[in-house]
Amino acid sequence: MDPVIVVGAGPVGLTLALALSRHSVPTVVLDEGPGKDEQRPARTVVLRDDTAALMERLTGRSFGDQESGARWGGWRSLRRKQLMRELTFSDEMPAPLHVPQHALTGALRAAIAEERLVKVAVESKLDSVEQDAGGLTAHTRGPKDTWWRGSYLVGCDGPRSTVRKLLDIRFPGRTAVERHAVAALRTELPGPGQALLHRMPPWRHGGAEVTGRPLAGGVWRLDWLLPPRGELVTPDALVVRIRETLAGWCGGSTPPYELLDTGVHTVHHRLARRWRVGRAFLAGDAAHLLGALGTQGLDEGLRDADNLAWKLALAWHHGAHDALLDSYQVERRASVAARLRAADQSLPILRGGKGLRSYVPGSARGHDALLTDGHVGRGPLGAPASYADSPLAAPLSESEVAVGTAPGAPVADAPVTAPDGSLVRLRDRLGASQLLVVLVAPGTVVWERRHWVTAGIMPRLAAAVTALPHPAELLVAESYPGAPAHSVLLIRPDGHLVTALSGVRPAELYAAAEAALGGAAPKRRTDSADAEEKAEKTAAASRPTTQ
C-alpha cells in the first residue's frame, strides 16, 4: 500500500504525519522549504487543553516548562481603569498553553526524525496531482523533479494552498476582519503569569484594545488592535505604543525591557467549500482561516489532523470506507463554520463603534465576557468542538446515561487503570487505532487488580469489548465527571465520546462502536445479537467455579 502524502510541513502537516505514524501508516511530507523554521518570538500559538495534550502525547514532551511555553496562571480584563473580570485556572478550567510556533514545530520535527514511518522531502514544491482508482500521483519541483505515488493526499499547505487550487475548491470569506500590531519582549509586569486584556486603555496611544500574554522565560507577547484599514505601524510608532503600555501597566514609569521581535498580524475569515475530493483532503489554513476575538486558527487545524488521522488509518489498513472518510468534512467543517458564525455575529457588537449598544447598561460586561471566551477557550468562540450531529453518532438507546461529557464532545482527562494494571491518564491512551471503553467502578483503587478483574461485571464487559467490530482497549476509572457507578463510556481514537451506557449492554455497545466507524453491515441487528450472545458465553466461561 502506498504512503499517505502530506503537503506542507507546518504544525498541522507535521502533526498529521506523526499521528498517522502512531496508527502504523507510512507518510511522505512534502516540505517546500529547507526543513528548518525561522525563529520568530512574536509568532506564537495558544493551545487549549485538548490540543496541548495532543501535542504532548505525539512529541513525548511537556511544553509548560520555563524553556518552551507557559501555562497561564490566570486571566484579567480591564476597561479603562476598571477591573472587569479575573479568572484563576484550575482542573475544572484548565489553563491555555502559550508557545512560540517555532518551538512547537521544532518538537514535532524532532519526534518525526525518530519515526521510521515518516519521510520528509525538503525543497519539494507540489505542482500537479492526478487521481485514479488506486491512489494518487503527485509531482514536485525542486533540486530534483520527482513523482510521488500515494494512497491519499492531504493539503496542509496554508492559506495559499496549492492543493486547494489544483482541486479547484473555492475559498470564500472576508479579508482583514482584524489587524494587530505585535511585539514580543522580555520584561517584568504586574501579575506574572497572568494574561491581560485591556480595552480602551487610558493613555494616548493605547488604541481600542491591547492584550498581554505571557510566554516562558519572562517573555510577553503584546497585541494592539488596529483600525481595519489605513494605519501604518512604523518602528517608532510601535516603540511609543510599547513604552506607553508598559508604563500604564506599571504605575506610570516604563520598566526595563528587551524587544525581541515585532510584526503586524492580519486576520482573515475564510472557509473552503469542500474538504475532500476523492482521495485528496484539506486541513488547517488550507481549509479555513479564523482568528478574530482571541480565537486560534492553529488550534482548529490541529483538531483537523487529529480527526482525520484515525479515519485515514482505518481506510489505509482496511480499505476505503466513504461514510467514514466523508465524516471528516461533515464534522470539522461544521465545527469551524459554527465558530466563524459566532465571531462574525460578535464582531459588529464588539467593534461597532459608539452606537446605541455602548449606552446599554451592562453591555461592557457582556462584551468583555465574549472576548474572554475567545481568549481562554470557552463558549461558542473558544470551546472545543462537539460532534453531536455527526454521521458517526451512536443510535439512540434506552440504556444511555448522562455524564459530564455530552456525546460528541471531547472527554475529560481522568486517571484510569490500564490492562496491565498501571495507573495512567485517559488522554495518554488516545491516538492509537483503537476505540477505548472505560468502566466507571468506584472502589477499585482500594483492591488489587487481580481481585476485581474477574469479579462483578468485569468478565461480561471484557467479553463484550472483545466482540466489538474493531479492536478496543478496556480501561477502568475510579470516577469520571458526572458519571454514575458502573457507567460504560465508549470513546473514539480522537478522544470524542461516542456514548455512555448504564452497565454492560453488549448489543448497544456493539451498535455504538459500529456507528462510530461509519456503519457497515446491512446485518447490524444480527451482528449485535451475536455480540451479546458471545459476551454472555465468554462471561460465563470466565466466572470462577466453586468446588
XYZ file of C-alpha atoms in Angstrom, residues 177-376:
200
model
C -11.511 41.413 9.643
C -8.923 42.412 12.279
C -5.379 43.803 12.285
C -2.939 43.774 15.185
C 0.474 45.277 15.810
C 2.507 42.640 17.646
C 5.619 42.774 19.815
C 7.495 40.103 21.777
C 9.600 41.473 24.622
C 11.247 40.383 27.842
C 10.238 42.389 30.875
C 8.612 42.169 34.302
C 4.934 43.079 34.572
C 2.469 43.067 37.474
C 0.608 39.783 37.795
C 3.351 37.486 36.477
C 1.903 34.543 34.595
C -1.484 36.237 34.180
C -2.739 37.097 30.712
C -4.308 40.524 30.404
C -6.873 42.127 28.091
C -7.174 45.914 28.381
C -9.987 47.636 26.474
C -9.900 51.413 25.963
C -6.677 51.888 27.986
C -6.451 55.415 29.437
C -3.298 56.602 27.694
C -2.821 58.483 24.478
C -1.633 55.750 22.095
C -3.361 52.832 23.799
C -5.818 52.322 20.958
C -9.066 50.409 21.361
C -7.571 47.274 22.878
C -4.257 45.742 23.924
C -3.558 42.188 25.056
C -0.579 40.924 27.046
C 0.038 37.176 27.112
C 2.969 35.593 28.993
C 5.430 33.152 27.453
C 8.235 31.189 29.073
C 11.387 32.901 30.331
C 9.830 36.255 31.258
C 8.773 36.958 27.657
C 5.442 38.588 26.804
C 3.547 38.902 23.557
C 1.664 42.202 23.261
C -1.042 42.777 20.627
C -2.607 46.162 19.844
C -5.861 46.177 17.885
C -5.510 48.444 14.827
C -8.187 50.083 12.692
C -9.203 47.718 9.856
C -7.542 49.873 7.221
C -5.221 52.792 6.778
C -2.933 52.877 9.784
C 0.699 52.033 9.080
C 2.731 50.965 12.073
C 6.239 52.419 11.848
C 9.003 51.172 14.161
C 8.982 54.489 16.024
C 5.204 54.378 16.480
C 5.412 50.821 17.796
C 8.080 51.780 20.338
C 5.804 54.583 21.553
C 2.978 52.057 21.990
C 5.258 49.692 23.885
C 6.587 52.333 26.270
C 3.158 53.838 26.994
C 1.552 50.428 27.525
C 4.266 49.217 29.881
C 4.134 52.481 31.797
C 0.342 52.290 32.042
C 0.519 48.797 33.482
C 3.441 49.547 35.826
C 2.246 52.640 37.640
C 3.437 55.359 35.286
C 7.078 54.517 34.601
C 8.314 52.245 31.819
C 10.201 49.242 33.238
C 13.361 47.935 31.537
C 12.526 45.709 28.579
C 14.259 43.860 25.746
C 12.448 43.985 22.421
C 12.794 40.586 20.693
C 10.506 40.719 17.668
C 7.696 42.734 16.069
C 5.150 42.317 13.319
C 1.669 43.054 12.046
C -0.885 40.253 12.161
C -3.892 40.403 9.845
C -6.867 38.125 10.481
C -8.946 36.761 7.601
C -12.094 34.639 7.804
C -12.470 32.051 5.031
C -13.911 28.560 4.719
C -13.269 26.135 1.870
C -16.396 24.854 0.126
C -15.163 21.278 0.142
C -12.595 19.500 2.301
C -12.490 16.261 0.337
C -12.226 15.474 -3.368
C -11.837 11.748 -3.878
C -8.592 10.706 -2.195
C -7.454 14.290 -1.511
C -8.271 16.312 1.606
C -7.643 19.786 3.044
C -6.681 20.607 6.630
C -5.576 23.619 8.661
C -5.241 27.011 6.981
C -5.721 25.387 3.579
C -9.308 24.635 4.652
C -10.155 27.553 6.947
C -8.930 30.873 8.256
C -10.131 32.357 11.530
C -8.603 34.191 14.451
C -10.639 37.263 15.394
C -11.653 37.974 19.011
C -8.971 35.766 20.527
C -9.835 32.558 18.654
C -6.976 30.394 17.406
C -6.833 29.052 13.855
C -3.932 26.688 14.537
C -5.835 25.157 17.428
C -8.563 24.184 14.957
C -6.010 22.943 12.432
C -4.582 20.525 14.987
C -8.085 19.220 15.613
C -8.403 18.665 11.855
C -5.294 16.490 11.942
C -6.467 14.523 14.986
C -9.887 13.922 13.433
C -8.556 12.850 10.043
C -5.630 10.675 11.153
C -7.555 7.739 12.609
C -10.067 7.740 9.753
C -7.342 7.656 7.107
C -5.603 4.938 9.096
C -8.698 2.733 9.080
C -9.113 3.299 5.341
C -5.417 2.580 4.717
C -5.405 -0.653 6.733
C -8.874 -2.000 5.945
C -9.915 -0.431 2.641
C -11.680 2.814 1.739
C -14.915 3.484 3.604
C -16.582 6.564 2.151
C -19.001 7.158 5.037
C -16.109 7.312 7.494
C -13.916 9.489 5.267
C -16.819 11.815 4.425
C -17.445 12.340 8.141
C -14.183 14.311 8.351
C -15.609 17.143 6.270
C -19.028 16.929 7.933
C -17.643 17.142 11.466
C -14.754 19.537 11.072
C -16.263 21.933 8.540
C -19.440 22.282 10.612
C -17.384 22.946 13.741
C -15.241 25.644 12.145
C -18.271 27.171 10.404
C -20.043 27.499 13.756
C -17.020 29.266 15.221
C -16.795 31.620 12.245
C -20.506 32.422 12.545
C -20.109 33.181 16.249
C -17.173 35.501 15.543
C -18.909 37.240 12.633
C -22.025 37.814 14.750
C -19.961 39.195 17.631
C -17.695 41.472 15.591
C -20.305 44.188 14.847
C -21.253 44.274 18.523
C -17.708 44.458 19.829
C -16.141 46.594 17.091
C -19.158 48.630 16.044
C -18.091 51.970 17.462
C -20.153 54.255 19.686
C -23.633 53.210 18.654
C -26.657 52.661 20.853
C -25.200 49.430 22.260
C -22.430 51.335 24.041
C -25.056 53.023 26.222
C -26.973 49.892 27.204
C -26.412 49.110 30.919
C -24.222 46.058 31.367
C -23.135 45.970 27.737
C -19.462 46.462 28.638
C -19.507 43.348 30.826
C -21.282 41.387 28.126
C -18.676 42.445 25.573
C -15.917 41.513 27.993
C -17.439 38.061 28.524
C -17.452 37.439 24.756
C -13.801 38.431 24.405
C -12.775 36.390 27.438
C -14.452 33.290 25.988
C -12.462 33.620 22.774
C -9.148 34.041 24.568
C -9.479 31.376 27.267
